[in-house]
Short mmCIF file of C-alpha atoms in Angstrom, two decimals:
data_model
loop_
_atom_site.label_atom_id
_atom_site.label_comp_id
_atom_site.label_asym_id
_atom_site.label_seq_id
_atom_site.Cartn_x
_atom_site.Cartn_y
_atom_site.Cartn_z
CA MET A 1 -34.57 -21.23 9.86
CA ASP A 2 -32.22 -24.49 10.58
CA TYR A 3 -28.53 -23.76 10.88
CA GLY A 4 -27.90 -27.47 11.73
CA LEU A 5 -24.85 -28.85 10.65
CA THR A 6 -24.83 -30.69 7.45
CA GLU A 7 -22.88 -34.07 7.57
CA ASP A 8 -19.13 -32.30 5.87
CA GLN A 9 -19.84 -29.13 8.18
CA LYS A 10 -19.97 -31.80 11.31
CA MET A 11 -16.43 -33.12 9.52
CA VAL A 12 -15.11 -29.67 9.36
CA GLN A 13 -15.98 -29.20 13.30
CA ASP A 14 -14.62 -32.55 13.81
CA MET A 15 -11.31 -31.72 12.78
CA ALA A 16 -11.19 -28.43 13.77
CA ARG A 17 -11.82 -29.68 17.64
CA SER A 18 -9.20 -32.47 17.05
CA PHE A 19 -6.48 -29.92 15.93
CA ALA A 20 -7.41 -27.09 18.56
CA GLU A 21 -7.19 -30.12 21.15
CA LYS A 22 -4.20 -31.55 19.79
CA GLU A 23 -1.89 -28.19 18.67
CA ILE A 24 -3.16 -25.79 20.73
CA ALA A 25 -4.32 -26.83 24.17
CA PRO A 26 -1.32 -28.24 25.71
CA TYR A 27 0.59 -25.07 24.90
CA VAL A 28 -2.41 -22.09 26.84
CA GLU A 29 -1.04 -21.79 29.89
CA GLU A 30 2.81 -21.39 28.72
CA ASP A 31 2.35 -19.69 26.03
CA GLU A 32 0.11 -17.09 28.19
CA GLU A 33 2.98 -16.95 30.37
CA ASN A 34 5.26 -16.71 28.00
CA HIS A 35 3.50 -14.52 25.85
CA TYR A 36 4.63 -16.06 23.11
CA TYR A 37 3.83 -16.56 19.47
CA ARG A 38 3.56 -19.90 18.03
CA ARG A 39 4.05 -19.36 14.08
CA GLU A 40 3.95 -23.29 13.51
CA ILE A 41 0.31 -23.22 14.88
CA LEU A 42 -0.48 -20.89 11.61
CA THR A 43 1.48 -22.76 9.14
CA LYS A 44 -0.71 -26.40 10.48
CA MET A 45 -3.53 -24.30 9.94
CA GLY A 46 -2.79 -23.40 6.30
CA GLU A 47 -1.67 -26.91 5.72
CA LEU A 48 -4.81 -28.07 6.97
CA GLY A 49 -6.91 -25.87 5.17
CA LEU A 50 -8.16 -23.69 8.31
CA LEU A 51 -7.01 -20.61 6.01
CA GLY A 52 -8.85 -21.07 3.41
CA TRP A 53 -12.59 -20.09 3.56
CA SER A 54 -14.57 -18.16 1.13
CA ILE A 55 -11.36 -17.87 -1.24
CA PRO A 56 -11.30 -19.49 -4.83
CA GLU A 57 -9.59 -23.11 -4.91
CA GLU A 58 -7.60 -21.25 -7.77
CA TYR A 59 -5.82 -19.04 -5.24
CA GLY A 60 -5.41 -22.23 -2.41
CA GLY A 61 -9.00 -21.55 -1.16
CA ASN A 62 -10.73 -24.99 0.45
CA GLY A 63 -13.91 -24.54 -1.92
CA MET A 64 -15.80 -23.81 1.39
CA GLY A 65 -17.60 -20.86 2.69
CA TRP A 66 -18.58 -18.76 5.84
CA MET A 67 -20.85 -21.65 7.61
CA GLU A 68 -18.05 -23.61 8.11
CA ALA A 69 -15.57 -20.86 8.52
CA VAL A 70 -17.40 -19.83 11.44
CA THR A 71 -18.13 -23.64 12.66
CA ALA A 72 -14.05 -24.40 12.43
CA LEU A 73 -13.44 -20.77 14.39
CA TYR A 74 -15.88 -21.46 17.11
CA GLU A 75 -13.85 -25.22 17.85
CA ILE A 76 -10.24 -23.44 18.04
CA ALA A 77 -11.66 -20.25 19.34
CA LYS A 78 -12.94 -21.95 22.06
CA VAL A 79 -9.62 -23.21 23.17
CA HIS A 80 -7.89 -20.38 22.86
CA THR A 81 -9.60 -16.98 21.65
CA SER A 82 -6.21 -15.47 21.08
CA TRP A 83 -5.80 -17.51 17.95
CA ARG A 84 -9.19 -16.03 16.12
CA LEU A 85 -7.03 -12.97 15.48
CA SER A 86 -4.75 -15.13 12.81
CA ILE A 87 -7.00 -16.48 11.07
CA SER A 88 -8.85 -12.99 10.97
CA GLY A 89 -5.46 -11.28 10.26
CA ASN A 90 -4.99 -13.95 7.23
CA VAL A 91 -7.99 -14.68 5.42
CA TRP A 92 -11.12 -12.17 6.28
CA GLY A 93 -8.42 -9.47 6.17
CA PRO A 94 -6.12 -9.21 3.76
CA ALA A 95 -6.98 -12.38 1.64
CA MET A 96 -10.79 -11.80 0.87
CA THR A 97 -9.96 -8.14 0.61
CA ILE A 98 -7.43 -8.52 -2.18
CA ASN A 99 -9.59 -11.26 -3.95
CA GLN A 100 -12.32 -8.20 -3.84
CA TRP A 101 -10.64 -5.20 -4.77
CA GLY A 102 -7.20 -6.77 -6.23
CA THR A 103 -5.99 -6.98 -9.76
CA GLU A 104 -4.86 -10.77 -10.97
CA GLU A 105 -1.61 -10.33 -10.27
CA GLN A 106 -1.94 -9.14 -6.64
CA LYS A 107 -4.35 -11.94 -6.19
CA GLN A 108 -1.69 -14.52 -7.34
CA ARG A 109 1.24 -13.42 -5.63
CA TYR A 110 -0.38 -13.16 -2.10
CA ILE A 111 -3.34 -14.85 -1.72
CA PRO A 112 -1.53 -18.64 -1.70
CA GLY A 113 1.02 -17.78 0.79
CA LEU A 114 -1.93 -16.04 3.08
CA VAL A 115 -4.29 -19.04 2.68
CA SER A 116 -1.49 -21.79 3.27
CA GLY A 117 0.22 -20.14 6.08
CA LYS A 118 3.20 -19.52 4.51
CA PHE A 119 2.75 -15.72 4.86
CA VAL A 120 1.13 -14.07 8.25
CA GLY A 121 -1.09 -11.31 7.14
CA SER A 122 -2.18 -8.26 9.13
CA PHE A 123 -4.25 -5.03 8.54
CA ALA A 124 -3.80 -1.29 9.57
CA MET A 125 -5.64 1.44 10.22
CA THR A 126 -5.99 2.30 13.58
CA GLU A 127 -3.70 5.25 15.55
CA ALA A 128 -2.72 7.04 18.51
CA ASN A 129 -5.78 9.16 17.50
CA THR A 130 -7.95 7.20 15.09
CA GLY A 131 -9.93 4.98 16.65
CA SER A 132 -13.77 4.65 15.67
CA ASP A 133 -13.25 7.93 13.22
CA VAL A 134 -11.11 6.01 10.58
CA SER A 135 -11.60 8.98 8.77
CA SER A 136 -9.30 11.36 11.06
CA MET A 137 -6.34 9.27 10.14
CA LYS A 138 -2.67 11.14 9.69
CA THR A 139 -0.80 7.97 7.61
CA TYR A 140 -0.02 9.80 4.21
CA ALA A 141 1.50 8.29 1.41
CA GLU A 142 2.54 10.60 -1.53
CA ASP A 143 2.44 9.56 -5.07
CA LYS A 144 6.39 10.25 -6.25
CA GLY A 145 5.90 9.32 -9.49
CA ASP A 146 7.21 5.63 -9.73
CA HIS A 147 6.02 4.54 -6.12
CA TRP A 148 4.44 6.05 -3.10
CA LEU A 149 5.70 7.42 0.09
CA LEU A 150 4.51 6.16 2.93
CA ASN A 151 4.88 7.85 6.40
CA GLY A 152 2.86 7.82 9.64
CA THR A 153 2.15 5.58 12.81
CA LYS A 154 0.11 2.85 13.23
CA MET A 155 -0.95 1.54 16.85
CA TRP A 156 -2.41 -1.61 18.45
CA ILE A 157 -2.29 -3.53 15.31
CA SER A 158 -3.06 -7.20 15.34
CA GLY A 159 0.04 -9.38 14.10
CA GLY A 160 2.35 -6.50 12.78
CA HIS A 161 5.46 -7.71 14.10
CA THR A 162 5.20 -11.17 12.87
CA CYS A 163 3.71 -10.65 9.87
CA ASP A 164 5.19 -10.98 6.27
CA VAL A 165 2.06 -8.94 4.18
CA GLY A 166 -0.47 -6.92 5.09
CA LEU A 167 -2.96 -3.91 4.71
CA VAL A 168 -2.40 -0.58 5.44
CA TYR A 169 -4.72 2.14 4.61
CA ALA A 170 -3.57 5.91 4.39
CA VAL A 171 -4.36 9.33 3.08
CA THR A 172 -3.75 9.72 -0.40
CA GLU A 173 -5.10 13.28 -0.67
CA LYS A 174 -5.59 15.57 2.04
CA GLY A 175 -8.62 17.45 3.38
CA LEU A 176 -11.01 15.24 2.19
CA GLY A 177 -11.54 12.92 4.94
CA SER A 178 -12.80 9.51 4.15
CA LYS A 179 -12.83 10.01 0.38
CA GLY A 180 -8.78 10.84 0.27
CA ILE A 181 -7.86 6.94 1.74
CA SER A 182 -6.68 4.57 -0.04
CA CYS A 183 -5.56 0.82 0.83
CA PHE A 184 -2.02 -0.99 -0.19
CA ILE A 185 -0.37 -4.10 0.58
CA VAL A 186 2.29 -3.77 2.16
CA ASP A 187 5.64 -6.48 2.12
CA TYR A 188 7.10 -5.95 5.58
CA ASN A 189 10.02 -8.08 5.01
CA ASN A 190 11.17 -6.56 1.99
CA THR A 191 10.44 -2.22 2.74
CA PRO A 192 12.85 -0.50 4.20
CA GLY A 193 11.30 2.55 6.29
CA ILE A 194 9.69 0.61 8.44
CA THR A 195 9.83 0.17 12.29
CA ARG A 196 7.61 -2.32 14.14
CA ILE A 197 7.65 -2.21 18.02
CA PRO A 198 5.75 -5.10 20.02
CA ILE A 199 2.89 -3.76 22.70
CA LEU A 200 3.58 -5.74 25.60
CA LYS A 201 1.74 -4.08 28.19
CA LYS A 202 -2.16 -5.48 27.24
CA VAL A 203 -4.44 -6.92 29.95
CA GLY A 204 -5.10 -9.89 27.95
CA MET A 205 -4.82 -11.31 24.45
CA TRP A 206 -1.17 -12.25 25.36
CA PRO A 207 0.03 -14.88 23.11
CA ALA A 208 -1.46 -12.75 20.20
CA PRO A 209 1.09 -10.19 19.20
CA THR A 210 0.17 -6.79 19.21
CA SER A 211 2.44 -3.41 17.49
CA GLU A 212 2.75 -0.11 16.92
CA LEU A 213 4.01 0.25 13.32
CA VAL A 214 6.10 3.28 12.46
CA PHE A 215 6.30 4.60 8.53
CA GLU A 216 9.39 6.59 7.63
CA ASN A 217 9.56 7.22 3.94
CA ALA A 218 8.86 3.66 3.16
CA GLU A 219 8.70 3.15 -0.46
CA ILE A 220 5.78 1.17 -1.60
CA PRO A 221 5.89 0.21 -5.10
CA LYS A 222 3.11 1.83 -7.05
CA GLU A 223 1.82 -1.87 -8.20
CA ASN A 224 1.06 -2.45 -4.55
CA LEU A 225 -2.11 -0.11 -4.70
CA LEU A 226 -5.32 -2.06 -3.76
CA GLY A 227 -8.27 -0.73 -5.50
CA PRO A 228 -8.58 2.58 -6.81
CA ARG A 229 -7.07 5.52 -5.59
CA ASN A 230 -9.07 7.33 -2.73
CA LYS A 231 -11.72 4.16 -2.59
CA GLY A 232 -9.83 2.74 0.72
CA PHE A 233 -12.43 3.72 3.17
CA GLN A 234 -14.87 1.83 1.02
CA ILE A 235 -12.44 -1.09 1.05
CA CYS A 236 -11.78 -0.63 4.89
CA MET A 237 -15.54 -1.16 5.84
CA TRP A 238 -16.07 -3.92 3.17
CA MET A 239 -13.26 -5.66 5.01
CA LEU A 240 -14.56 -4.75 8.89
CA ASN A 241 -18.10 -6.63 7.78
CA ASN A 242 -15.80 -9.30 7.12
CA THR A 243 -13.34 -9.57 9.96
CA ARG A 244 -15.92 -8.56 12.62
CA MET A 245 -17.55 -11.87 12.00
CA GLY A 246 -14.21 -13.36 13.54
CA CYS A 247 -15.03 -11.15 16.38
CA ALA A 248 -18.52 -12.18 17.02
CA THR A 249 -17.40 -16.09 16.63
CA GLY A 250 -14.64 -15.84 18.82
CA ALA A 251 -16.89 -14.11 21.74
CA ALA A 252 -19.34 -16.55 21.07
CA ALA A 253 -17.00 -19.25 21.58
CA LEU A 254 -15.38 -17.57 24.62
CA SER A 255 -18.93 -17.31 25.77
CA ALA A 256 -19.22 -21.23 25.40
CA ALA A 257 -15.87 -21.82 26.99
CA CYS A 258 -17.07 -19.95 30.52
CA LEU A 259 -20.75 -21.89 30.36
CA GLU A 260 -18.34 -25.15 30.10
CA GLY A 261 -16.20 -24.51 32.86
CA ALA A 262 -18.50 -23.30 34.98
CA VAL A 263 -20.96 -25.92 34.64
CA GLN A 264 -18.40 -28.69 35.40
CA TYR A 265 -16.94 -26.54 38.20
CA ALA A 266 -20.68 -26.59 39.53
CA ASN A 267 -21.11 -30.18 39.54
CA GLU A 268 -17.76 -30.74 41.24
CA ARG A 269 -17.58 -28.28 44.03
CA SER A 270 -19.76 -29.23 47.25
CA GLN A 271 -20.84 -26.64 49.82
CA PHE A 272 -23.49 -27.32 52.60
CA GLY A 273 -23.41 -30.98 51.61
CA LYS A 274 -24.21 -30.65 48.10
CA PRO A 275 -22.64 -29.80 44.93
CA ILE A 276 -23.56 -25.97 44.70
CA GLY A 277 -24.64 -26.49 41.20
CA LYS A 278 -27.83 -27.73 43.47
CA HIS A 279 -28.06 -24.29 45.02
CA GLN A 280 -30.75 -22.00 43.33
CA MET A 281 -28.36 -18.91 42.22
CA ILE A 282 -25.78 -20.75 40.85
CA GLN A 283 -28.67 -22.40 39.01
CA GLN A 284 -29.64 -18.79 38.10
CA GLN A 285 -26.38 -18.02 37.15
CA ILE A 286 -26.04 -21.16 34.85
CA ALA A 287 -29.48 -20.12 33.11
CA GLU A 288 -28.23 -16.69 32.27
CA MET A 289 -25.26 -17.81 30.73
CA LYS A 290 -26.83 -20.77 28.84
CA LEU A 291 -29.60 -18.06 27.39
CA GLU A 292 -26.88 -15.41 26.14
CA ASP A 293 -24.47 -18.10 25.10
CA GLU A 294 -27.26 -19.87 22.86
CA ALA A 295 -28.25 -16.28 21.72
CA ALA A 296 -24.68 -15.46 20.71
CA LYS A 297 -24.49 -18.30 18.63
CA TYR A 298 -27.63 -18.11 16.83
CA LEU A 299 -26.96 -14.32 15.62
CA VAL A 300 -23.42 -15.70 14.83
CA TYR A 301 -24.38 -18.49 12.36
CA HIS A 302 -27.47 -16.41 10.94
CA ALA A 303 -25.22 -13.41 10.11
CA ALA A 304 -23.12 -16.26 8.54
CA TRP A 305 -25.51 -17.30 6.55
CA LEU A 306 -26.58 -14.36 5.11
CA LYS A 307 -22.89 -13.92 4.03
CA GLU A 308 -23.05 -17.16 2.50
CA ASN A 309 -26.20 -16.26 0.79
CA LYS A 310 -24.46 -12.80 -0.66
CA LEU A 311 -27.26 -11.43 1.25
CA PRO A 312 -27.02 -7.91 2.92
CA ASN A 313 -26.03 -8.37 6.38
CA GLN A 314 -24.26 -5.12 7.98
CA GLN A 315 -26.52 -4.82 10.58
CA GLU A 316 -26.66 -8.67 11.74
CA THR A 317 -23.25 -8.64 11.64
CA SER A 318 -23.18 -5.80 14.18
CA MET A 319 -25.80 -7.52 16.39
CA ALA A 320 -23.66 -10.73 16.35
CA LYS A 321 -20.29 -8.97 17.41
CA LEU A 322 -22.13 -6.40 19.58
CA PHE A 323 -23.91 -9.48 21.39
CA SER A 324 -21.60 -11.87 21.46
CA SER A 325 -19.25 -9.42 22.92
CA MET A 326 -21.89 -8.57 25.74
CA ALA A 327 -22.32 -12.57 26.64
CA ALA A 328 -18.54 -13.06 26.83
CA VAL A 329 -17.67 -10.64 28.71
CA HIS A 330 -21.04 -11.42 31.01
CA ALA A 331 -19.93 -15.05 31.09
CA ALA A 332 -16.50 -14.29 31.89
CA ASN A 333 -17.49 -12.61 35.02
CA THR A 334 -19.96 -14.74 36.24
CA ALA A 335 -17.56 -18.10 35.63
CA MET A 336 -15.18 -15.97 37.94
CA LYS A 337 -17.78 -15.84 40.81
CA ILE A 338 -19.07 -19.31 40.41
CA TYR A 339 -15.64 -20.86 41.13
CA GLY A 340 -15.08 -18.63 43.99
CA SER A 341 -11.53 -17.82 45.27
CA TYR A 342 -10.45 -20.32 42.54
CA GLY A 343 -11.45 -18.18 40.19
CA TYR A 344 -8.96 -15.06 41.32
CA SER A 345 -6.26 -17.96 41.39
CA THR A 346 -4.22 -18.65 37.70
CA GLU A 347 -4.30 -22.17 38.46
CA TYR A 348 -7.96 -21.65 36.41
CA PRO A 349 -8.59 -20.11 33.17
CA CYS A 350 -11.26 -17.62 34.94
CA GLY A 351 -9.00 -14.80 35.13
CA ARG A 352 -7.56 -15.34 30.92
CA TRP A 353 -11.69 -15.40 30.24
CA LEU A 354 -12.12 -12.48 31.54
CA ARG A 355 -9.16 -10.43 30.26
CA ASP A 356 -9.17 -11.71 26.81
CA ALA A 357 -13.08 -11.34 27.06
CA LYS A 358 -13.15 -7.14 27.21
CA GLN A 359 -11.45 -6.90 24.20
CA PHE A 360 -14.51 -7.77 22.18
CA GLU A 361 -16.03 -4.73 23.23
CA THR A 362 -13.27 -2.80 21.62
CA LEU A 363 -11.63 -4.45 18.42
CA GLU A 364 -13.41 -4.00 14.92
CA GLY A 365 -15.57 -1.16 16.46
CA THR A 366 -16.77 -0.50 19.62
CA SER A 367 -19.93 -1.54 21.28
CA ASN A 368 -20.77 2.20 20.96
CA ILE A 369 -19.93 2.02 17.33
CA HIS A 370 -22.21 -1.24 16.56
CA MET A 371 -25.44 0.20 18.95
CA GLN A 372 -25.04 3.25 16.21
CA ILE A 373 -24.91 0.87 12.99
CA ILE A 374 -27.76 -1.28 14.17
CA ALA A 375 -29.90 1.69 14.89
CA ASN A 376 -29.12 3.26 12.04
CA ILE A 377 -30.28 0.85 9.74
CA GLU A 378 -32.96 0.13 11.61
CA LEU A 379 -34.02 3.66 11.72
CA GLY A 380 -33.96 3.64 8.09
CA TYR A 381 -31.03 6.46 7.85
CA GLN A 382 -28.51 3.84 6.20
CA PRO A 383 -28.94 0.88 4.08
CA ASN A 384 -28.03 -2.41 5.03
CA ARG A 385 -25.62 -3.75 3.03
#
């Protein structure tokens, strides 16, 4: 199958690459050092249409789909992988999920702001004791007749303390596990009872905001229930199969960044009278990185093509996410070896690559969970949706 880019997709690629080089690259090291999130970059993405993928044009979408989205995100994440979270946090999380499950009023009220960059988005599932087992969440939304009363705590929420609008998953009927969870649209700027606490002690992804969210009798309007009551688990799994493409693409892009950096350094650095790239051990490492990089990119585009054509893709999305995560971690680790002592210096990006690569093994489903999804579908224990 040929995943060669069309002329229009090449234009998208060039636009995204130019944007990343001009708007993101000059601030990478400064923002890393200061753990600083530049909201204006998200706004500029929205102005260029880089947040409108797979969203109908009537709600502000750009009229393009998954293949263009992956192509653009790849170029952005290759420059600084922290920014792939903003695209997932706005588009493949809230905007697409509201478009799929929301009322017409919800679509018109929230989607245009998310795809234009006027709103910063998020989605909250994880809790202190709830990660892979989403059905074990404790956050509870009580039906009070004319509103919902939300209580509980969410952890490790990307964009949690910087967002304007987000999806929150909560129990609405206790004792039913996954069959008693619902999804809510939360207006963080106009809802009392929400405390947002930045999580600053992280290994990597420093410019990407991560938060703890505490809900204490937060009143959520009845009309902010997204989809049917107690169908939140189904909505969550549907959403994750989209946001995982962001992880897969970001990891593949990071693998590519490590490979490009290692190749450049191997040609510049000399030992024993010749560039280190002339030494067989370095060549073996470069070859391994290249093999994994190409395989990761192929899996990402294959999953995106299936989504584009509305074909079953859960297994392929998990394959792309799992393998790209493995490729990114291996590439980052190998790049640090090739750079030698300089790889351990903060003057070079190897440390950032390695710190950022490790998060892909956890976010949007751990590597163990994706192994399980792939195997269960292959064994026929669950369908490939």
